[in-house]
Amino acid sequence: MAYKTFLRRFSSSSETVTKTKLSSSFTNSCKVTTTVPQDSVHNVEEVARLDQFLQKNCKQGNITLDEARYFFRLMIHMQPKPPILSFNRLFGALAKKKFYEDVISLYKRVCSIGLLPDLFTLNILINCCCNVGRVCDGFVVFGRIVRWGFNPDAVTFNSLIKGLCLENRSLDAMRLFKKMAVFGVRPDIVSYGSIIDGVCKDGLVDRAKEVFLEMKSRGIKPNVVVCTSLIYGLCFVGNLEEAVVVCLLRWRIKKTIAEMKIYNVAPDSFTYNILIDGLCKNGRVLEAAKWFRTLEYYEFKLSIEIYSSLIDGLCENGMIECWEIFDKLPQKGLKPDVMTYTILINGFCKEGKLRKDMIVI
């Protein structure tokens, strides 16, 4: 695999990347079929439209795929051709709109007309490869970055790390994360966030804690995404056994929430939903209800997911008070979804207390 080759080859800064060919799926990308009238390339009005498209539309993300293809064809027929920076703007806008495969195809066309990509171009390409599940192709592009004399940066590594985590290969991502120092690249908040999220989803909470502490030691303040990922991981491990629940949910999660306040990182609705859901699933419903009442007291904007998690916890523990919470939803401007109704009906059925006058559907 390309990523394993990378990890072996770059164990020190003096080693080089061996030459690797792109996979057939990468080299045989579909061709762009949109055509532009040949006489339009000399039309002043068309050039002005192109300039507005690149300077305004691409920057604002206000583009369509057909527009991008049209102006791309216009650009490659111009004489002289626009600099690679102009193509980068187009590629970047397409990537933000998640047209990843199209970026890969258009990149091939750029290379075929003799334009040389820069680091920004290749970073966009790596990001697109990783987002479509082609991490190995991403490492091939990384090899090009090194061979062509560019210095990979945090953006380069972040895309590869995220790609590995998306494929549930968090240990490989961790090894790559540690290799950043070989290239003199310091991890940023995105690097740490991707690693913490990846290892937590794989249940490797101890690794996540190590990375979290390393991040703080380097003076990088955790954001809400990092803390939410860590809380998710702690809840995930807490499902394993009661002893772990006591150690992690009672102490570590509360400590994490406290750290969020210290660093002035406001927990969002998703953060609290994970916390309440984790407590309920581990039988700590009273503690979850305490958090819930605290959020209500401070008029925190609660989502229907938080209410559903608490109702589920109450139902699973035979506490029919969940009906009272359900009645509050209209007052909070919330509309129960299918999951909420299903949880409530299941709870009453288990208790044998479902009556005709309680039908809510």
mmCIF file of C-alpha atoms in Angstrom, residues 323 326-327 344-345 348 352-361:
data_model
loop_
_atom_site.group_PDB
_atom_site.id
_atom_site.type_symbol
_atom_site.label_atom_id
_atom_site.label_comp_id
_atom_site.label_asym_id
_atom_site.label_seq_id
_atom_site.Cartn_x
_atom_site.Cartn_y
_atom_site.Cartn_z
ATOM 1 C CA TRP A 323 -43.981 11.825 29.371
ATOM 2 C CA PHE A 326 -42.280 15.056 26.048
ATOM 3 C CA ASP A 327 -45.096 17.491 26.902
ATOM 4 C CA LEU A 344 -41.684 6.918 23.823
ATOM 5 C CA ILE A 345 -43.998 4.203 22.492
ATOM 6 C CA PHE A 348 -44.711 2.689 27.529
ATOM 7 C CA GLY A 352 -47.568 -2.034 29.961
ATOM 8 C CA LYS A 353 -48.953 1.469 30.395
ATOM 9 C CA LEU A 354 -49.868 2.432 26.847
ATOM 10 C CA ARG A 355 -53.466 3.730 26.794
ATOM 11 C CA LYS A 356 -55.627 4.851 23.893
ATOM 12 C CA ASP A 357 -55.699 8.417 25.201
ATOM 13 C CA MET A 358 -51.891 8.497 25.075
ATOM 14 C CA ILE A 359 -51.638 7.849 21.339
ATOM 15 C CA VAL A 360 -49.513 10.670 19.917
ATOM 16 C CA ILE A 361 -49.354 9.784 16.239
#
